[in-house]
CSV table of C-alpha atoms in Angstrom, one decimal:
chain,number,residue,atom,x,y,z
A,1,GLY,CA,-6.2,-2.8,17.3
A,2,GLU,CA,-6.5,-1.7,13.7
A,3,ASP,CA,-7.8,-4.3,11.3
A,4,VAL,CA,-9.1,-4.3,7.8
A,5,GLU,CA,-11.0,-7.4,6.5
A,6,GLN,CA,-12.2,-8.3,3.0
A,7,SER,CA,-13.2,-11.4,1.2
A,8,LEU,CA,-10.5,-13.2,-0.7
A,9,PHE,CA,-12.1,-13.9,-4.0
A,10,LEU,CA,-14.8,-12.5,-6.3
A,11,SER,CA,-15.8,-13.8,-9.8
A,12,VAL,CA,-18.0,-11.7,-12.1
A,13,ARG,CA,-19.1,-11.9,-15.7
A,14,GLU,CA,-17.6,-9.5,-18.1
A,15,GLY,CA,-19.9,-6.5,-18.4
A,16,ASP,CA,-21.5,-6.9,-15.0
A,17,SER,CA,-20.8,-4.8,-12.0
A,18,SER,CA,-18.3,-5.9,-9.4
A,19,VAL,CA,-18.8,-5.0,-5.8
A,20,ILE,CA,-15.9,-5.5,-3.4
A,21,ASN,CA,-16.6,-5.2,0.3
A,22,CYS,CA,-14.4,-4.3,3.2
A,23,THR,CA,-14.8,-3.8,6.9
A,24,TYR,CA,-12.5,-2.0,9.3
A,25,THR,CA,-12.3,-1.7,13.0
A,26,ASP,CA,-10.8,1.7,13.8
A,27,SER,CA,-13.5,4.3,14.3
A,28,SER,CA,-11.0,7.0,14.0
A,29,SER,CA,-10.1,6.2,10.4
A,30,THR,CA,-9.8,9.4,8.4
A,31,TYR,CA,-9.1,8.3,4.9
A,32,LEU,CA,-10.1,5.0,3.2
A,33,TYR,CA,-8.4,3.8,0.1
A,34,TRP,CA,-8.7,1.3,-2.7
A,35,TYR,CA,-5.5,0.1,-4.3
A,36,LYS,CA,-5.2,-2.2,-7.3
A,37,GLN,CA,-2.4,-4.7,-7.8
A,38,GLU,CA,-2.0,-6.4,-11.1
A,39,PRO,CA,0.2,-9.5,-11.4
A,40,GLY,CA,3.9,-8.7,-10.8
A,41,ALA,CA,3.1,-5.0,-10.4
A,42,GLY,CA,3.0,-2.5,-7.5
A,43,LEU,CA,0.1,-1.0,-5.7
A,44,GLN,CA,-1.9,1.5,-7.8
A,45,LEU,CA,-4.0,3.9,-6.0
A,46,LEU,CA,-7.5,3.7,-7.6
A,47,THR,CA,-9.5,6.0,-5.4
A,48,TYR,CA,-10.0,7.2,-1.8
A,49,ILE,CA,-12.6,8.8,0.3
A,50,PHE,CA,-12.5,11.0,3.3
A,51,SER,CA,-14.3,9.7,6.3
A,52,ASN,CA,-16.9,12.5,6.4
A,53,MET,CA,-18.2,11.5,2.9
A,54,ASP,CA,-20.5,8.6,2.2
A,55,MET,CA,-20.0,8.3,-1.5
A,56,LYS,CA,-17.5,9.1,-4.2
A,57,GLN,CA,-17.8,8.4,-7.9
A,58,ASP,CA,-15.0,8.4,-10.4
A,59,GLN,CA,-15.9,7.2,-13.9
A,60,ARG,CA,-16.7,3.5,-13.5
A,61,LEU,CA,-15.8,3.4,-9.8
A,62,THR,CA,-18.2,4.1,-7.0
A,63,VAL,CA,-17.0,4.1,-3.4
A,64,LEU,CA,-19.6,3.8,-0.6
A,65,LEU,CA,-18.7,4.4,3.0
A,66,ASN,CA,-21.0,3.5,5.9
A,67,LYS,CA,-19.1,4.9,8.8
A,68,LYS,CA,-21.6,3.7,11.4
A,69,ASP,CA,-21.1,0.0,10.3
A,70,LYS,CA,-17.4,0.6,9.4
A,71,HIS,CA,-18.1,-0.8,5.9
A,72,LEU,CA,-16.5,0.3,2.7
A,73,SER,CA,-17.3,-0.9,-0.8
A,74,LEU,CA,-16.0,-0.5,-4.3
A,75,ARG,CA,-18.3,-0.9,-7.2
A,76,ILE,CA,-16.8,-1.3,-10.7
A,77,ALA,CA,-19.4,-0.8,-13.4
A,78,ASP,CA,-19.2,-2.7,-16.7
A,79,THR,CA,-16.3,-4.9,-15.5
A,80,GLN,CA,-13.7,-5.6,-18.2
A,81,THR,CA,-11.0,-8.2,-18.4
A,82,GLY,CA,-8.5,-5.5,-17.7
A,83,ASP,CA,-10.0,-5.2,-14.2
A,84,SER,CA,-8.7,-8.6,-13.2
A,85,ALA,CA,-6.4,-7.9,-10.3
A,86,ILE,CA,-6.2,-7.9,-6.5
A,87,TYR,CA,-8.0,-5.0,-4.9
A,88,PHE,CA,-6.8,-3.8,-1.5
A,89,CYS,CA,-8.9,-1.9,0.9
A,90,ALA,CA,-6.9,0.3,3.2
A,91,GLU,CA,-7.3,2.9,5.9
A,92,THR,CA,-5.3,5.5,7.8
A,93,THR,CA,-6.2,7.2,11.1
A,94,GLY,CA,-4.0,10.2,10.6
A,95,TYR,CA,-4.5,13.5,8.9
A,96,SER,CA,-0.8,13.8,8.4
A,97,SER,CA,1.0,12.4,5.5
A,98,ALA,CA,3.3,10.6,7.9
A,99,SER,CA,0.5,8.3,9.0
A,100,LYS,CA,0.8,4.7,8.1
A,101,ILE,CA,-1.7,2.9,6.0
A,102,ILE,CA,-3.3,-0.4,7.2
A,103,PHE,CA,-4.2,-2.8,4.4
A,104,GLY,CA,-6.7,-5.6,4.1
A,105,SER,CA,-5.7,-9.0,2.7
A,106,GLY,CA,-6.9,-8.1,-0.8
A,107,THR,CA,-9.8,-9.4,-2.9
A,108,ARG,CA,-8.8,-11.2,-6.1
A,109,LEU,CA,-11.2,-10.3,-8.8
A,110,SER,CA,-11.6,-12.6,-11.8
A,111,ILE,CA,-13.6,-12.0,-14.8
A,112,ARG,CA,-15.7,-14.7,-16.6
A,113,PRO,CA,-16.4,-14.3,-20.3
B,1,GLU,CA,2.8,11.3,-14.6
B,2,PRO,CA,5.5,11.1,-11.9
B,3,GLU,CA,6.1,7.7,-10.4
B,4,VAL,CA,8.0,6.1,-7.5
B,5,THR,CA,10.7,3.8,-8.8
B,6,GLN,CA,12.5,1.0,-7.0
B,7,THR,CA,15.7,-0.9,-7.7
B,8,PRO,CA,16.4,-3.7,-8.0
B,9,SER,CA,13.2,-5.4,-9.1
B,10,HIS,CA,14.4,-8.7,-7.7
B,11,GLN,CA,17.2,-9.6,-5.3
B,12,VAL,CA,18.4,-13.0,-4.1
B,13,THR,CA,20.8,-13.1,-1.1
B,14,GLN,CA,22.2,-15.5,1.3
B,15,MET,CA,21.1,-15.5,4.9
B,16,GLY,CA,23.2,-13.2,7.0
B,17,GLN,CA,24.1,-10.9,4.2
B,18,GLU,CA,23.3,-7.2,4.1
B,19,VAL,CA,21.0,-5.8,1.4
B,20,ILE,CA,20.1,-2.3,0.4
B,21,LEU,CA,16.9,-1.6,-1.4
B,22,ARG,CA,16.6,1.6,-3.2
B,23,CYS,CA,13.8,3.9,-4.0
B,24,VAL,CA,13.4,7.2,-5.9
B,25,PRO,CA,10.3,8.9,-4.6
B,26,ILE,CA,8.2,11.4,-6.5
B,27,SER,CA,10.3,14.5,-6.7
B,28,ASN,CA,8.2,17.1,-4.7
B,29,HIS,CA,7.2,14.6,-2.1
B,30,LEU,CA,8.5,15.0,1.5
B,31,TYR,CA,7.1,11.9,3.2
B,32,PHE,CA,8.5,8.4,2.6
B,33,TYR,CA,7.6,4.9,3.6
B,34,TRP,CA,8.6,1.3,3.4
B,35,TYR,CA,6.1,-1.5,3.5
B,36,ARG,CA,6.5,-5.2,2.9
B,37,GLN,CA,4.3,-8.1,1.7
B,38,ILE,CA,5.2,-11.6,2.6
B,39,LEU,CA,3.9,-14.0,0.0
B,40,GLY,CA,0.2,-14.7,0.7
B,41,GLN,CA,0.0,-12.1,3.5
B,42,LYS,CA,-1.1,-8.6,4.0
B,43,VAL,CA,0.9,-5.5,3.1
B,44,GLU,CA,2.5,-4.4,6.3
B,45,PHE,CA,3.8,-1.0,7.3
B,46,LEU,CA,7.5,-0.9,8.3
B,47,VAL,CA,8.5,2.7,8.7
B,48,SER,CA,7.7,6.3,7.8
B,49,PHE,CA,10.3,9.1,7.3
B,50,TYR,CA,10.0,12.8,7.2
B,51,ASN,CA,12.4,15.7,7.6
B,52,ASN,CA,15.4,13.3,7.7
B,53,GLU,CA,14.1,11.3,10.6
B,54,ILE,CA,11.9,8.3,11.3
B,55,SER,CA,8.3,9.4,12.1
B,56,GLU,CA,6.9,6.0,13.0
B,57,LYS,CA,8.1,2.4,12.8
B,58,SER,CA,6.4,-0.9,13.3
B,59,GLU,CA,7.4,-3.8,15.5
B,60,ILE,CA,8.9,-5.4,12.5
B,61,PHE,CA,11.4,-2.6,12.0
B,62,ASP,CA,13.9,-3.8,14.5
B,63,ASP,CA,17.6,-3.0,14.8
B,64,GLN,CA,18.4,-5.0,11.7
B,65,PHE,CA,16.6,-2.4,9.6
B,66,SER,CA,17.6,1.1,8.8
B,67,VAL,CA,16.5,3.8,6.4
B,68,GLU,CA,18.4,6.7,4.9
B,69,ARG,CA,17.9,9.5,2.5
B,70,PRO,CA,21.6,9.8,1.4
B,71,ASP,CA,20.9,12.6,-1.2
B,72,GLY,CA,18.1,14.6,-2.5
B,73,SER,CA,16.5,11.9,-4.5
B,74,ASN,CA,17.1,8.4,-3.1
B,75,PHE,CA,15.5,6.7,-0.1
B,76,THR,CA,17.0,3.4,1.0
B,77,LEU,CA,16.1,0.5,3.2
B,78,LYS,CA,19.0,-1.5,4.6
B,79,ILE,CA,18.7,-4.9,6.2
B,80,ARG,CA,21.9,-5.6,8.0
B,81,SER,CA,21.8,-9.4,8.4
B,82,THR,CA,19.1,-10.9,6.4
B,83,LYS,CA,17.0,-13.8,7.7
B,84,LEU,CA,14.9,-16.3,5.8
B,85,GLU,CA,11.8,-14.6,7.1
B,86,ASP,CA,12.8,-11.3,5.5
B,87,SER,CA,11.9,-12.8,2.1
B,88,ALA,CA,9.1,-10.6,0.9
B,89,MET,CA,8.1,-7.9,-1.6
B,90,TYR,CA,9.2,-4.6,-0.3
B,91,PHE,CA,7.3,-1.5,-1.4
B,92,CYS,CA,8.5,2.1,-1.2
B,93,ALA,CA,5.9,4.9,-1.1
B,94,SER,CA,5.9,8.6,-1.0
B,95,ALA,CA,3.4,11.4,-0.3
B,96,GLY,CA,3.3,15.1,-0.4
B,97,GLY,CA,2.5,18.0,-2.7
B,98,GLN,CA,-1.1,18.9,-3.1
B,99,ARG,CA,-2.5,15.5,-2.2
B,100,ARG,CA,-0.7,14.8,1.0
B,101,GLU,CA,-3.3,12.3,2.2
B,102,THR,CA,-2.4,9.8,-0.6
B,103,GLN,CA,0.6,7.6,-0.7
B,104,TYR,CA,2.0,6.5,-4.1
B,105,PHE,CA,3.7,3.2,-4.3
B,106,GLY,CA,6.6,1.9,-6.3
B,107,PRO,CA,6.5,-1.4,-8.2
B,108,GLY,CA,8.3,-3.2,-5.3
B,109,THR,CA,11.5,-5.2,-4.9
B,110,ARG,CA,11.1,-8.9,-4.5
B,111,LEU,CA,13.7,-10.1,-1.9
B,112,LEU,CA,14.5,-13.8,-1.6
B,113,VAL,CA,16.7,-14.9,1.3
B,114,LEU,CA,18.3,-18.3,0.9
């Protein structure tokens, strides 16, 4: 069945790069997403990548997709205290907007001074 | 920037009571969803809704759950007889417009069943 796995915690020093990793099982994934959840808040879509791409860059965010290994990563350059949050990797297998999204457990990113 | 909104932000109810969670999706979106997140667990898909009918539902979405779009703006999730295990954060999402592949989530309703 569909499953998305990610490590639970990551701690980085302010100013360093953060790399959050994710693996998924469904080879028919079409879109892969990164959502951010700050304490008490909802799920904010950060970025997403179509499965025929292997990289996408958006300002401080870089998404890398290795479709062969079913591995997705999110790199946050120059990590700031405001980046402290839970980051969810997610995927969908549909092309239609009606398709459900499958989420990982989330990685809690904490920033050390 | 348009947002998905949800009310109430928190709801406490007694086991066996009915609750209605409300959502206002982004105005030009046509696809609507409910997800839930039990404390400490993954965000789980409940149901998707398009063209006034359910497109897909998960095993969680049993006969105690129903969804409705009663007017042109609201999208509701009803739980007929709440159970303790229904305690969770419930997220509404919508998709459509030019970026149909992305779902935008509301801030959630935290439901506590006592």
